[in-house]
Short mmCIF file of C-alpha atoms in Angstrom, two decimals:
data_model
loop_
_atom_site.label_atom_id
_atom_site.label_comp_id
_atom_site.label_asym_id
_atom_site.label_seq_id
_atom_site.Cartn_x
_atom_site.Cartn_y
_atom_site.Cartn_z
CA MET Z 986 -32.60 137.59 -61.96
CA LEU Z 987 -32.52 133.88 -61.31
CA ASP Z 988 -28.81 134.09 -62.21
CA LEU Z 989 -28.33 136.89 -60.12
CA GLN Z 990 -29.62 135.64 -56.99
CA ARG Z 991 -27.57 132.21 -57.71
CA ALA Z 992 -24.49 135.03 -57.74
CA ALA Z 993 -25.26 136.10 -54.27
CA ARG Z 994 -25.71 132.94 -52.90
CA LYS Z 995 -22.43 131.98 -54.29
CA GLY Z 996 -20.39 134.18 -51.95
CA GLY Z 997 -22.05 137.78 -51.67
CA THR Z 998 -20.76 140.81 -53.14
CA GLU Z 999 -18.05 139.92 -55.27
CA PRO Z 1000 -20.02 137.27 -57.44
CA VAL Z 1001 -23.02 139.60 -57.99
CA LEU Z 1002 -20.18 142.33 -58.61
CA ARG Z 1003 -18.99 139.99 -60.99
CA TRP Z 1004 -21.98 139.35 -62.77
CA LEU Z 1005 -23.27 143.00 -63.17
CA ALA Z 1006 -19.75 143.33 -64.91
CA ARG Z 1007 -19.89 140.48 -67.15
CA ARG Z 1008 -23.76 140.65 -68.20
CA THR Z 1009 -23.63 144.43 -69.02
CA GLY Z 1010 -19.86 145.44 -70.11
CA ALA Z 1011 -19.58 148.16 -67.57
CA LYS Z 1012 -16.75 148.49 -65.04
CA VAL Z 1013 -18.49 147.84 -61.48
CA LEU Z 1014 -18.23 148.69 -58.42
CA LEU Z 1015 -18.51 149.76 -54.72
CA LEU Z 1016 -17.68 153.41 -53.28
CA THR Z 1017 -17.95 154.96 -49.97
CA SER Z 1018 -20.07 157.63 -49.23
CA GLU Z 1019 -16.81 159.63 -49.31
CA GLY Z 1020 -15.94 158.53 -52.87
CA THR Z 1021 -13.30 156.32 -51.99
CA LEU Z 1022 -13.27 152.78 -53.32
CA ALA Z 1023 -14.98 149.97 -50.73
CA HIS Z 1024 -15.10 147.33 -53.42
CA GLN Z 1025 -13.80 146.53 -56.82
CA PHE Z 1026 -12.73 143.13 -58.51
CA GLN Z 1027 -12.09 144.55 -62.55
CA PRO Z 1028 -8.76 146.87 -63.49
CA PRO Z 1029 -8.19 149.51 -61.96
CA LEU Z 1030 -10.99 152.35 -63.27
CA SER Z 1031 -9.06 155.34 -66.29
CA ASP Z 1032 -8.36 158.82 -64.98
CA THR Z 1033 -11.95 159.73 -66.74
CA GLU Z 1034 -13.68 156.94 -65.26
CA ARG Z 1035 -12.62 157.20 -62.00
CA GLY Z 1036 -13.24 160.77 -62.19
CA LEU Z 1037 -17.01 160.31 -63.13
CA ALA Z 1038 -17.56 157.77 -60.08
CA LEU Z 1039 -16.23 160.50 -58.07
CA ARG Z 1040 -18.64 163.28 -59.06
CA GLY Z 1041 -21.60 160.68 -59.37
CA ALA Z 1042 -20.93 159.37 -55.38
CA ARG Z 1043 -20.50 163.21 -54.76
CA GLU Z 1044 -23.47 164.17 -56.22
CA LEU Z 1045 -25.77 161.57 -54.74
CA ALA Z 1046 -24.57 162.53 -51.06
CA GLY Z 1047 -27.31 163.07 -48.79
CA ARG Z 1048 -29.77 162.53 -51.77
CA ARG Z 1049 -32.19 159.94 -52.23
CA GLY Z 1050 -33.03 157.70 -55.86
CA SER Z 1051 -29.93 158.05 -58.26
CA VAL Z 1052 -27.53 159.93 -60.43
CA ALA Z 1053 -26.58 159.40 -63.89
CA ILE Z 1054 -23.81 161.43 -65.57
CA ASP Z 1055 -23.15 161.66 -69.18
CA GLN Z 1056 -19.32 162.90 -69.82
CA ASP Z 1057 -16.49 162.42 -72.30
CA GLY Z 1058 -18.15 159.17 -74.46
CA PHE Z 1059 -18.96 157.40 -71.07
CA THR Z 1060 -21.96 156.55 -68.67
CA CYS Z 1061 -21.75 156.65 -65.05
CA ILE Z 1062 -24.55 155.60 -63.38
CA VAL Z 1063 -25.19 155.59 -59.07
CA LEU Z 1064 -27.18 154.55 -56.71
CA PRO Z 1065 -27.19 154.40 -52.97
CA LEU Z 1066 -27.47 150.78 -51.00
CA ASP Z 1067 -29.80 151.64 -47.83
CA GLY Z 1068 -27.83 150.06 -44.59
CA PRO Z 1069 -29.51 149.76 -41.03
CA GLN Z 1070 -28.77 152.34 -38.45
CA GLY Z 1071 -25.38 153.45 -37.68
CA ALA Z 1072 -23.72 151.33 -40.73
CA SER Z 1073 -22.66 153.59 -43.68
CA ALA Z 1074 -23.70 151.67 -46.73
CA PRO Z 1075 -21.58 151.92 -50.02
CA LEU Z 1076 -22.71 153.07 -53.10
CA LEU Z 1077 -23.41 151.24 -56.30
CA ALA Z 1078 -21.36 152.48 -59.43
CA ALA Z 1079 -21.10 151.56 -63.13
CA VAL Z 1080 -19.13 153.08 -65.54
CA ALA Z 1081 -19.89 152.33 -69.19
CA PRO Z 1082 -18.61 153.35 -72.82
CA GLN Z 1083 -21.54 154.89 -74.89
CA PRO Z 1084 -23.29 153.74 -76.06
CA THR Z 1085 -25.01 151.98 -73.06
CA PRO Z 1086 -27.11 148.75 -72.90
CA HIS Z 1087 -30.69 150.02 -72.02
CA GLU Z 1088 -31.52 147.23 -69.62
CA LEU Z 1089 -28.08 148.51 -67.52
CA PRO Z 1090 -30.38 150.95 -65.33
CA LEU Z 1091 -33.17 148.38 -64.65
CA LEU Z 1092 -30.06 145.64 -63.66
CA LEU Z 1093 -28.52 147.67 -61.28
CA ALA Z 1094 -31.46 148.64 -59.82
CA ASP Z 1095 -32.60 144.84 -59.34
CA ALA Z 1096 -29.09 143.82 -58.02
CA THR Z 1097 -29.24 146.55 -55.20
CA SER Z 1098 -31.40 144.11 -53.36
CA ALA Z 1099 -28.72 141.34 -53.22
CA LEU Z 1100 -25.83 143.87 -52.87
CA ARG Z 1101 -27.91 145.17 -49.72
CA LEU Z 1102 -28.31 142.00 -48.23
CA SER Z 1103 -24.83 140.69 -48.97
CA TRP Z 1104 -22.78 143.63 -47.64
CA LEU Z 1105 -24.57 143.79 -44.69
CA ALA Z 1106 -24.04 140.17 -44.27
CA GLU Z 1107 -20.08 141.15 -44.42
CA HIS Z 1108 -20.54 144.18 -42.66
CA LEU Z 1109 -21.73 142.52 -39.55
CA GLY Z 1110 -18.95 139.55 -40.09
CA ARG Z 1111 -16.92 142.14 -40.18
CA GLN Z 1112 -17.73 143.67 -36.97
CA GLN Z 1113 -18.35 139.88 -35.13
CA ARG Z 1114 -14.80 139.70 -35.55
CA ARG Z 1115 -13.73 142.53 -34.10
CA LEU Z 1116 -15.66 142.04 -31.28
CA ARG Z 1117 -14.08 138.60 -31.07
CA LEU Z 1118 -10.70 140.08 -31.47
CA ALA Z 1119 -11.57 142.85 -28.95
CA GLU Z 1120 -13.03 140.22 -26.49
CA ALA Z 1121 -9.61 137.52 -27.06
CA GLY Z 1122 -7.10 140.40 -26.51
CA THR Z 1123 -9.02 141.25 -22.98
CA ARG Z 1124 -8.80 137.66 -22.37
CA GLU Z 1125 -5.54 138.13 -22.48
CA ALA Z 1126 -4.90 141.04 -20.56
CA VAL Z 1127 -6.91 139.48 -17.85
CA VAL Z 1128 -4.58 136.51 -17.88
CA HIS Z 1129 -1.79 138.48 -18.15
CA LEU Z 1130 -2.48 140.15 -15.09
CA LEU Z 1131 -3.11 137.11 -13.04
CA LEU Z 1132 0.43 135.36 -14.04
CA ASN Z 1133 2.01 139.03 -13.12
CA GLY Z 1134 -0.01 139.19 -9.36
CA HIS Z 1135 -2.18 141.75 -10.27
CA THR Z 1136 -5.58 140.11 -9.02
CA SER Z 1137 -7.36 143.39 -8.24
CA ALA Z 1138 -7.24 144.41 -11.64
CA ALA Z 1139 -7.46 141.19 -13.10
CA ARG Z 1140 -10.96 141.14 -11.46
CA GLN Z 1141 -11.97 144.43 -12.22
CA VAL Z 1142 -11.36 143.72 -16.01
CA ALA Z 1143 -13.07 139.97 -15.83
CA GLY Z 1144 -16.27 141.35 -14.11
CA ALA Z 1145 -16.48 143.86 -17.21
CA LEU Z 1146 -16.40 141.31 -19.68
CA GLY Z 1147 -17.68 138.08 -17.43
CA PRO Z 1148 -17.47 135.59 -16.39
CA ALA Z 1149 -16.54 136.80 -12.58
CA LEU Z 1150 -13.25 135.60 -11.62
CA PRO Z 1151 -13.64 132.74 -8.36
CA ALA Z 1152 -11.86 132.52 -5.59
CA MET Z 1153 -10.04 129.23 -6.02
CA VAL Z 1154 -8.83 128.30 -9.70
CA ARG Z 1155 -7.20 125.18 -11.52
CA VAL Z 1156 -5.16 126.07 -14.26
CA TYR Z 1157 -5.04 123.71 -17.66
CA VAL Z 1158 -2.48 123.70 -20.27
CA ILE Z 1159 -3.20 121.88 -23.36
CA GLU Z 1160 -0.77 121.31 -26.29
CA VAL Z 1161 -2.17 121.01 -29.53
CA PRO Z 1162 -1.11 121.18 -33.39
CA PRO Z 1163 -0.33 125.30 -33.65
CA GLN Z 1164 -2.19 124.75 -37.06
CA ASP Z 1165 -5.07 123.43 -35.28
CA ARG Z 1166 -5.34 125.54 -32.06
CA ALA Z 1167 -8.10 127.76 -33.07
CA GLN Z 1168 -10.39 124.82 -34.07
CA ARG Z 1169 -9.69 123.02 -30.60
CA ALA Z 1170 -10.04 126.18 -28.38
CA GLU Z 1171 -13.81 126.54 -30.28
CA GLU Z 1172 -14.43 122.61 -29.89
CA LEU Z 1173 -13.68 123.35 -26.20
CA ALA Z 1174 -15.41 126.72 -25.40
CA GLU Z 1175 -18.69 124.94 -27.28
CA ALA Z 1176 -18.43 121.99 -24.83
CA THR Z 1177 -17.49 124.21 -21.60
CA ASP Z 1178 -19.43 126.18 -19.25
CA ASP Z 1179 -19.80 129.85 -19.76
CA ASP Z 1180 -17.65 130.50 -16.39
CA VAL Z 1181 -14.49 128.88 -17.78
CA TRP Z 1182 -11.75 131.00 -19.15
CA ILE Z 1183 -10.03 129.75 -22.41
CA VAL Z 1184 -7.03 131.93 -23.58
CA PRO Z 1185 -4.71 130.87 -26.72
CA CYS Z 1186 -1.29 130.83 -25.16
CA PRO Z 1187 0.51 134.37 -26.42
CA VAL Z 1188 4.11 132.85 -25.98
CA TYR Z 1189 3.59 129.54 -26.85
CA ALA Z 1190 1.62 128.82 -30.69
CA ASP Z 1191 0.81 125.32 -29.68
CA HIS Z 1192 -0.51 126.31 -26.30
CA ILE Z 1193 -4.47 126.76 -24.84
CA PHE Z 1194 -4.28 127.94 -21.52
CA VAL Z 1195 -7.70 127.10 -19.44
CA LEU Z 1196 -8.84 128.47 -16.27
CA GLU Z 1197 -11.96 127.22 -14.25
CA THR Z 1198 -13.09 127.28 -10.68
CA GLY Z 1199 -10.86 125.01 -8.57
CA ASP Z 1200 -13.55 124.32 -5.56
CA GLY Z 1201 -13.72 120.39 -5.23
CA ALA Z 1202 -12.35 117.65 -7.18
CA PRO Z 1203 -11.67 118.34 -10.68
CA THR Z 1204 -14.30 117.06 -12.87
CA ARG Z 1205 -13.34 118.37 -16.57
CA VAL Z 1206 -13.86 116.07 -19.43
CA TRP Z 1207 -12.43 116.88 -22.37
CA PRO Z 1208 -13.98 116.61 -26.32
CA PRO Z 1209 -13.12 113.77 -27.33
CA THR Z 1210 -11.01 114.81 -30.44
CA LEU Z 1211 -8.98 116.86 -28.20
CA ALA Z 1212 -8.66 114.20 -25.10
CA ALA Z 1213 -7.30 111.55 -28.09
CA THR Z 1214 -4.98 114.00 -30.42
CA CYS Z 1215 -3.60 116.40 -27.36
CA TRP Z 1216 -1.33 116.85 -24.19
CA ILE Z 1217 -3.00 118.19 -21.11
CA GLY Z 1218 -1.26 119.06 -17.99
CA GLU Z 1219 -3.67 120.07 -14.76
CA SER Z 1220 -2.47 122.14 -11.43
CA ASN Z 1221 -3.43 122.08 -8.10
CA ALA Z 1222 -6.37 123.87 -6.78
CA VAL Z 1223 -4.76 127.56 -5.96
CA PRO Z 1224 -5.96 130.84 -5.06
CA LEU Z 1225 -6.66 133.62 -7.76
CA ARG Z 1226 -3.63 135.05 -6.48
CA GLU Z 1227 -1.25 132.28 -7.08
CA THR Z 1228 -2.61 131.69 -10.71
CA ALA Z 1229 1.37 131.70 -11.70
CA THR Z 1230 1.98 129.14 -9.74
CA GLY Z 1231 -1.23 127.01 -11.16
CA TYR Z 1232 0.31 127.72 -14.55
CA ALA Z 1233 3.81 126.55 -13.95
CA GLN Z 1234 2.28 123.75 -11.84
CA ALA Z 1235 0.39 122.82 -15.05
CA PHE Z 1236 3.02 123.48 -17.55
CA HIS Z 1237 5.55 120.70 -15.36
CA ALA Z 1238 2.36 118.40 -15.55
CA LEU Z 1239 2.27 119.01 -19.60
CA ALA Z 1240 6.05 118.16 -19.92
CA SER Z 1241 5.60 114.96 -17.52
CA ALA Z 1242 2.89 113.99 -19.80
CA ARG Z 1243 4.60 114.77 -23.10
CA ALA Z 1244 7.58 112.95 -21.92
CA GLY Z 1245 6.27 110.22 -20.12
CA GLY Z 1246 3.33 109.41 -23.12
CA GLU Z 1247 0.05 109.79 -21.30
CA ARG Z 1248 -2.70 112.26 -22.31
CA GLN Z 1249 -3.29 114.27 -19.13
CA ILE Z 1250 -0.97 114.48 -15.99
CA SER Z 1251 -1.85 116.14 -13.05
CA PHE Z 1252 0.74 118.12 -11.30
CA ALA Z 1253 2.64 115.97 -8.44
CA ALA Z 1254 2.18 117.62 -5.05
CA ASN Z 1255 5.18 119.18 -4.25
CA PRO Z 1256 6.09 122.59 -2.21
CA ASP Z 1257 7.78 125.51 -3.89
CA LEU Z 1258 11.19 125.74 -2.37
CA ALA Z 1259 9.68 129.79 -1.27
CA LEU Z 1260 6.95 128.04 0.73
CA ALA Z 1261 9.26 125.44 2.16
CA ILE Z 1262 11.46 127.67 3.31
CA GLY Z 1263 8.94 129.96 5.12
CA PRO Z 1264 8.76 133.78 5.69
CA ALA Z 1265 12.32 134.01 5.95
CA ALA Z 1266 12.16 133.89 2.15
CA ALA Z 1267 10.36 136.67 1.74
CA VAL Z 1268 13.03 138.72 4.55
CA TRP Z 1269 15.34 137.58 1.96
CA ALA Z 1270 13.78 138.27 -1.05
CA GLU Z 1271 13.12 142.00 0.09
CA ALA Z 1272 16.75 142.69 0.72
CA PHE Z 1273 17.87 141.13 -2.23
CA LEU Z 1274 15.39 142.90 -4.13
CA ALA Z 1275 15.61 146.42 -2.40
CA PRO Z 1276 17.59 148.11 -5.06
CA ILE Z 1277 15.32 147.47 -7.53
CA ARG Z 1278 12.40 148.39 -5.63
CA ALA Z 1279 14.15 151.83 -5.01
CA HIS Z 1280 15.06 152.64 -8.69
CA ARG Z 1281 13.91 155.59 -10.08
CA PRO Z 1282 13.98 155.92 -14.21
CA GLY Z 1283 16.20 158.88 -14.81
CA ARG Z 1284 13.69 159.86 -18.10
CA PRO Z 1285 10.40 159.67 -18.40
CA GLN Z 1286 10.54 157.06 -21.38
CA ASP Z 1287 12.88 154.71 -19.10
CA PRO Z 1288 11.08 151.26 -17.19
CA ASP Z 1289 10.45 152.06 -13.88
CA SER Z 1290 10.85 149.20 -10.60
CA THR Z 1291 7.63 147.97 -11.10
CA GLU Z 1292 7.92 147.66 -14.99
CA LEU Z 1293 11.55 146.02 -14.45
CA LEU Z 1294 10.71 143.23 -11.85
CA ALA Z 1295 7.81 142.28 -14.21
CA THR Z 1296 10.23 142.31 -16.83
CA ALA Z 1297 12.41 139.81 -14.85
CA ALA Z 1298 9.38 137.55 -13.87
CA SER Z 1299 8.46 137.21 -17.67
CA TRP Z 1300 12.06 136.52 -18.76
CA ILE Z 1301 12.70 134.04 -16.00
CA SER Z 1302 9.56 132.12 -16.65
CA PHE Z 1303 9.62 132.57 -20.91
CA ARG Z 1304 13.22 133.39 -21.81
CA SER Z 1305 13.14 134.93 -25.27
CA GLY Z 1306 9.14 134.38 -25.25
CA ALA Z 1307 8.89 137.34 -22.56
CA THR Z 1308 8.38 139.63 -25.81
CA ALA Z 1309 5.42 138.65 -26.55
CA HIS Z 1310 4.08 137.76 -23.05
CA LEU Z 1311 4.99 141.50 -22.47
CA LYS Z 1312 4.12 143.01 -26.32
CA ILE Z 1313 7.11 144.66 -26.58
CA HIS Z 1314 9.89 144.33 -29.06
CA ARG Z 1315 13.52 142.18 -28.26
CA ASN Z 1316 15.43 145.42 -28.21
CA THR Z 1317 13.48 146.96 -25.28
CA LEU Z 1318 13.68 143.27 -23.18
CA SER Z 1319 17.14 143.46 -24.04
CA ALA Z 1320 17.77 147.32 -22.51
CA ARG Z 1321 15.48 146.11 -19.50
CA LEU Z 1322 17.68 143.23 -18.49
CA THR Z 1323 20.48 145.92 -18.79
CA HIS Z 1324 19.13 147.55 -16.45
CA ILE Z 1325 18.14 144.79 -14.10
CA ARG Z 1326 21.41 143.27 -14.09
CA GLU Z 1327 22.98 146.73 -13.01
CA ILE Z 1328 20.44 147.66 -10.61
CA LEU Z 1329 21.45 144.15 -8.92
CA GLY Z 1330 24.46 143.78 -9.82
CA LEU Z 1331 23.88 140.03 -11.19
CA ASN Z 1332 25.02 138.29 -14.31
CA LEU Z 1333 21.86 136.96 -15.74
CA HIS Z 1334 24.10 134.79 -17.83
CA ARG Z 1335 24.55 132.58 -14.73
CA LEU Z 1336 22.21 129.75 -13.79
CA ALA Z 1337 23.08 130.88 -9.92
CA ASP Z 1338 21.71 134.43 -10.41
CA GLN Z 1339 19.53 133.51 -12.57
CA ALA Z 1340 18.00 131.22 -9.69
CA ALA Z 1341 18.55 133.25 -6.95
CA LEU Z 1342 16.35 136.07 -8.89
CA SER Z 1343 13.61 133.67 -9.63
CA LEU Z 1344 13.46 132.36 -5.78
CA ALA Z 1345 13.09 136.27 -4.49
CA LEU Z 1346 10.24 137.05 -7.38
CA ARG Z 1347 8.75 134.00 -6.20
CA SER Z 1348 9.13 134.60 -2.67
CA ILE Z 1349 7.82 138.62 -2.35
CA ALA Z 1350 4.67 137.35 -4.46
CA THR Z 1351 3.88 134.42 -1.93
CA LYS Z 1352 1.89 133.78 1.07
CA PHE Z 1353 3.44 132.15 3.34
CA PRO Z 1354 1.13 129.11 5.24
CA PRO Z 1355 3.41 126.94 7.45
CA PRO Z 1356 4.15 124.04 5.00
CA PRO Z 1357 3.00 120.76 6.45
CA LYS Z 1358 5.86 118.40 5.67
CA TYR Z 1359 9.54 120.53 6.10
CA GLY Z 1360 7.67 123.47 8.92
CA THR Z 1361 9.29 127.16 8.89
CA VAL Z 1362 12.08 129.26 9.39
CA GLY Z 1363 11.36 132.62 11.95
CA THR Z 1364 11.87 135.84 10.60
CA ALA Z 1365 14.13 137.16 13.26
CA ALA Z 1366 16.97 138.15 10.98
CA SER Z 1367 17.67 139.02 7.42
CA PRO Z 1368 20.05 135.92 6.82
CA THR Z 1369 21.69 135.27 3.23
CA LEU Z 1370 20.65 132.76 0.57
CA ASP Z 1371 23.21 130.43 1.44
CA LYS Z 1372 21.97 129.90 5.20
CA LEU Z 1373 18.76 129.46 3.96
CA LEU Z 1374 19.53 126.62 1.84
CA ARG Z 1375 21.57 124.81 4.50
CA LEU Z 1376 18.18 124.30 6.42
CA PRO Z 1377 17.81 121.18 7.83
CA HIS Z 1378 14.23 120.76 6.12
CA ILE Z 1379 15.52 122.26 3.05
CA THR Z 1380 18.27 119.80 2.91
CA ALA Z 1381 14.88 117.14 3.00
CA TRP Z 1382 13.27 119.85 0.40
CA ALA Z 1383 16.53 119.51 -2.03
CA GLN Z 1384 16.80 115.29 -1.72
CA ASP Z 1385 13.02 114.85 -2.70
CA GLN Z 1386 13.51 116.77 -5.80
CA PHE Z 1387 16.04 114.40 -7.10
CA ARG Z 1388 15.01 111.32 -5.73
CA PRO Z 1389 13.56 110.09 -8.35
CA LEU Z 1390 16.42 109.80 -9.89
CA ALA Z 1391 18.25 107.09 -7.31
CA ALA Z 1392 15.84 104.59 -8.01
CA PRO Z 1393 17.49 101.02 -8.90
CA ASP Z 1394 16.06 101.12 -12.13
CA VAL Z 1395 17.04 104.75 -13.37
CA PRO Z 1396 19.66 104.68 -15.45
CA ALA Z 1397 22.96 106.18 -14.32
CA HIS Z 1398 23.84 108.48 -16.80
CA ILE Z 1399 20.47 110.52 -16.20
CA GLY Z 1400 21.96 111.37 -13.03
CA GLU Z 1401 25.31 112.33 -14.56
CA THR Z 1402 23.79 114.65 -17.55
CA LEU Z 1403 21.27 116.35 -14.92
CA THR Z 1404 24.28 117.30 -12.80
CA ALA Z 1405 26.76 118.53 -15.77
CA TRP Z 1406 24.13 120.19 -17.38
CA LEU Z 1407 23.13 122.31 -14.16
CA ARG Z 1408 26.72 122.96 -13.22
CA LEU Z 1409 27.44 123.60 -17.10
CA ASP Z 1410 24.51 126.58 -16.59
CA ALA Z 1411 22.12 124.86 -18.47
CA ARG Z 1412 23.59 124.81 -21.80
CA ILE Z 1413 23.45 121.66 -24.39
CA GLU Z 1414 26.50 122.28 -26.15
CA PRO Z 1415 28.58 122.26 -23.49
CA THR Z 1416 26.94 119.89 -21.50
CA ALA Z 1417 27.68 117.34 -24.62
CA ALA Z 1418 31.08 118.57 -25.25
CA ALA Z 1419 31.65 117.42 -21.52
CA LEU Z 1420 30.36 114.41 -21.65
CA SER Z 1421 31.79 113.62 -25.17
CA ILE Z 1422 28.07 112.73 -26.41
CA SER Z 1423 26.12 114.77 -29.11
CA THR Z 1424 23.45 117.31 -28.22
CA SER Z 1425 20.64 115.47 -29.20
CA ALA Z 1426 21.49 112.59 -26.65
CA VAL Z 1427 21.81 115.58 -24.02
CA ARG Z 1428 18.44 116.19 -25.15
CA LYS Z 1429 17.10 112.75 -25.64
CA ARG Z 1430 18.29 112.40 -21.19
CA LEU Z 1431 16.79 115.40 -20.38
CA THR Z 1432 13.75 114.31 -21.54
CA HIS Z 1433 13.88 110.84 -19.70
CA GLY Z 1434 14.37 113.33 -16.75
CA GLU Z 1435 11.53 115.54 -17.01
CA ALA Z 1436 9.49 112.01 -16.78
CA LEU Z 1437 11.13 110.60 -14.31
CA LEU Z 1438 11.23 114.01 -12.06
CA LYS Z 1439 7.33 115.31 -13.60
CA ARG Z 1440 9.11 118.63 -14.56
CA SER Z 1441 9.60 120.41 -17.76
CA LEU Z 1442 13.61 121.01 -17.96
CA LEU Z 1443 13.76 122.01 -21.76
CA ARG Z 1444 11.41 124.42 -21.96
CA PRO Z 1445 10.33 127.44 -20.05
CA PRO Z 1446 9.22 127.76 -17.28
CA SER Z 1447 11.62 125.31 -16.58
CA ALA Z 1448 12.40 123.79 -13.02
CA VAL Z 1449 15.91 124.30 -13.62
CA HIS Z 1450 15.78 127.16 -10.97
CA ASP Z 1451 14.69 124.92 -8.86
CA LEU Z 1452 17.34 122.29 -9.03
CA TRP Z 1453 19.91 124.17 -9.07
CA LEU Z 1454 19.13 125.77 -6.17
CA ALA Z 1455 18.58 122.28 -4.95
CA ARG Z 1456 22.12 121.15 -6.02
CA HIS Z 1457 24.04 123.59 -4.07
CA ALA Z 1458 22.00 122.26 -0.84
CA LEU Z 1459 22.98 118.76 -1.79
CA ARG Z 1460 26.44 119.98 -2.41
CA HIS Z 1461 28.03 117.19 0.20
CA ILE Z 1462 25.26 114.90 -0.27
CA PRO Z 1463 25.50 112.59 -3.43
CA LEU Z 1464 22.74 113.50 -6.11
CA SER Z 1465 22.32 110.13 -7.69
CA ARG Z 1466 24.43 106.74 -7.47
CA ALA Z 1467 26.35 108.56 -10.68
CA GLU Z 1468 28.15 110.45 -8.38
CA GLU Z 1469 28.76 107.42 -6.38
CA LYS Z 1470 30.76 105.43 -9.58
CA PRO Z 1471 34.17 105.80 -10.44
CA GLY Z 1472 33.30 107.70 -13.25
CA ALA Z 1473 32.05 111.04 -11.36
CA ARG Z 1474 35.35 111.86 -10.32
CA GLY Z 1475 35.43 113.08 -14.41
CA LEU Z 1476 33.20 115.73 -13.15
CA ALA Z 1477 36.32 117.54 -12.55
CA GLU Z 1478 36.88 117.74 -16.37
CA VAL Z 1479 33.09 119.08 -16.42
CA GLN Z 1480 34.51 122.00 -14.86
CA ARG Z 1481 37.54 122.77 -16.39
CA ARG Z 1482 36.10 122.54 -19.61
CA MET Z 1483 33.33 125.13 -18.36
CA GLU Z 1484 36.17 127.74 -17.38
CA HIS Z 1485 37.36 127.29 -21.03
CA LEU Z 1486 34.02 127.89 -22.19
CA TYR Z 1487 33.20 130.73 -20.49
CA ALA Z 1488 36.53 132.22 -21.22
CA ILE Z 1489 36.21 131.83 -24.89
CA ARG Z 1490 32.68 134.15 -24.68
CA ASP Z 1491 34.12 136.52 -22.26
CA PHE Z 1492 32.09 134.50 -19.37
CA GLN Z 1493 33.55 135.99 -16.06
CA LEU Z 1494 33.99 132.59 -14.12
CA GLN Z 1495 35.31 133.48 -11.00
CA GLN Z 1496 34.64 131.22 -8.30
CA PRO Z 1497 33.79 127.64 -8.46
CA ALA Z 1498 30.10 126.52 -9.85
CA GLU Z 1499 29.00 125.00 -6.66
CA MET Z 1500 29.05 128.32 -5.10
CA PHE Z 1501 26.93 131.23 -5.61
CA LEU Z 1502 29.32 134.18 -8.19
CA ASN Z 1503 27.63 136.94 -6.47
CA PRO Z 1504 28.55 137.89 -2.51
CA ARG Z 1505 25.42 138.94 -2.25
CA LEU Z 1506 23.99 135.44 -2.59
CA GLY Z 1507 26.23 133.80 0.22
#
C-alpha cells in the first residue's frame, strides 16, 4: 500500500496504473461507462482482450460492485470509480492471462481509492482549464468589441463576466518575451485589483493588453520583474467608447519607449487629425464611405457593410494581423479587401488611399468636442479632403507632427529617409534603393524617427497614415532641414525610381506622389 500511495503522489492516474501493471502483470486501463478507452499507457490490447474489457464495462453499467469474466484463457476484472455528482467517473479494468495472481482483485480494490482521488483532481483541473479558456475568450471578445466601437455590447458581456467597464479608461500595452507572456500576465493579475482587465493580445504574441479605470492620475505600480524586463506604453485617459484611440496611444508610447530605451512611457499628447479638423471631418467621411454604407451583399454568405467596415478598420490597424484580430482566414481577408477596393474605388497598395480610408474610419467613430489648440471648421458644406488639409489650423497640426525632426541635433538623413519612405508608400526596399543604402539602414533610421516622433512607424498600428496626410498638408512647406540642402534635389530621382518600381509591379501610378491618386480624395 505504501508503494501505491507513493505512485499516486508522484503524478496521479498514470503512475498508479503503471504500478498496478508492474505488480500484477495485467494490462490495466480506464474505460468510460460506454466502453471507450479513457486512459492506458501500455501497448494496445488484442482483439480478445479489448472484447473482454468492453463486455465487462457493459455488464457493470448501472450496477454496483464489480464484474469478473473468464474467457479464452484470460480473466477480466472491472470495478467502478465513484465520481462526484454530475461527473461521469471511469471504470477500472484489468485483463490478465490465466491463471491470474490471487491478489489481483484485492490490489485492484485497494487501488480504486487512489485512482478515484487522482482522477477527480485531474477532472477538476480539466474543468478549471476549460473555464479559464472560456473566460479568456470572453475577455478577448470584450476587448475586440471595444476596439471596434461596439461599446454597448462590450458592456453587456463584461457585466455578465465582471468587472463592469468604467466610463473613463486608461490603456496599457506591455511587450514581453513571447515565451514569458502567460507567466507575466499571471503575475500582473495577482498584483492588480479585480477591476483591471488583463488580456493577451490576439494579434501580437509578445503583447499584453491592460485596461483600467481612467479616473484620476495614473498610479499603477507594476510587479518588479515586469517593470525591469518589459516595455510599457501608457495611453491618456479616454472615454470607454474611444478605447481604440487609447490602444493606439499606448502602442505609440510603447514604440517610443522601445526606441528611446525607457521601460515605460506615457503617450505624448497630440490631437488626432480627425479631432483637429473637427465636425467637417465626419461630414467628409460620411460622403467618402457612403458607397460602402449603401452596400448590400449579393449572396447571404457575402459580407455586409458592417463586416466590411470592421475589416477595413482592422486591416488599417494591423495589416496582415487582421486575420488574428478578426479570427478569419487570410483568403477571407483578401476577398473582403477586394470588395472594399471595388466599392470605394481605392488602390489599397497606395499610401494615399490607405491614409484617406484610415482618416474616414476614425472620423465616423469620433465625437467632436472643440479642440482647444487648433480650433474647428464649420459643417455647412461637404468639403473635399484636400480642402480640409489646406486649412490653416491643420497646417499648424502638420507642422507639430514633424517639429521634432527639425531640432538642431537631429541628423538630416532622418528626415530625408522619412520623406522618401512616405513618398514610396512606406516600402522599405524601394526606399533603400532610392537612397542607395541598405534596408537595415532604412529600418535603423526609421527606428530613430520613432524615438523622435514618439510614434510607431514600422509596426502597425502605425502613425504612417497621419504622417502622409501631414506631409501632404505641408507640400509647400519644408518637411525638415534635409529638404533645404542641395542634396534634397535628389528626391526627384526618388520619384522617378518609384514610378519604375510600380511599373514593374503592375501598380498604376497615374499622378505624382504629392497628390491624391483618387479624384474622390482631391
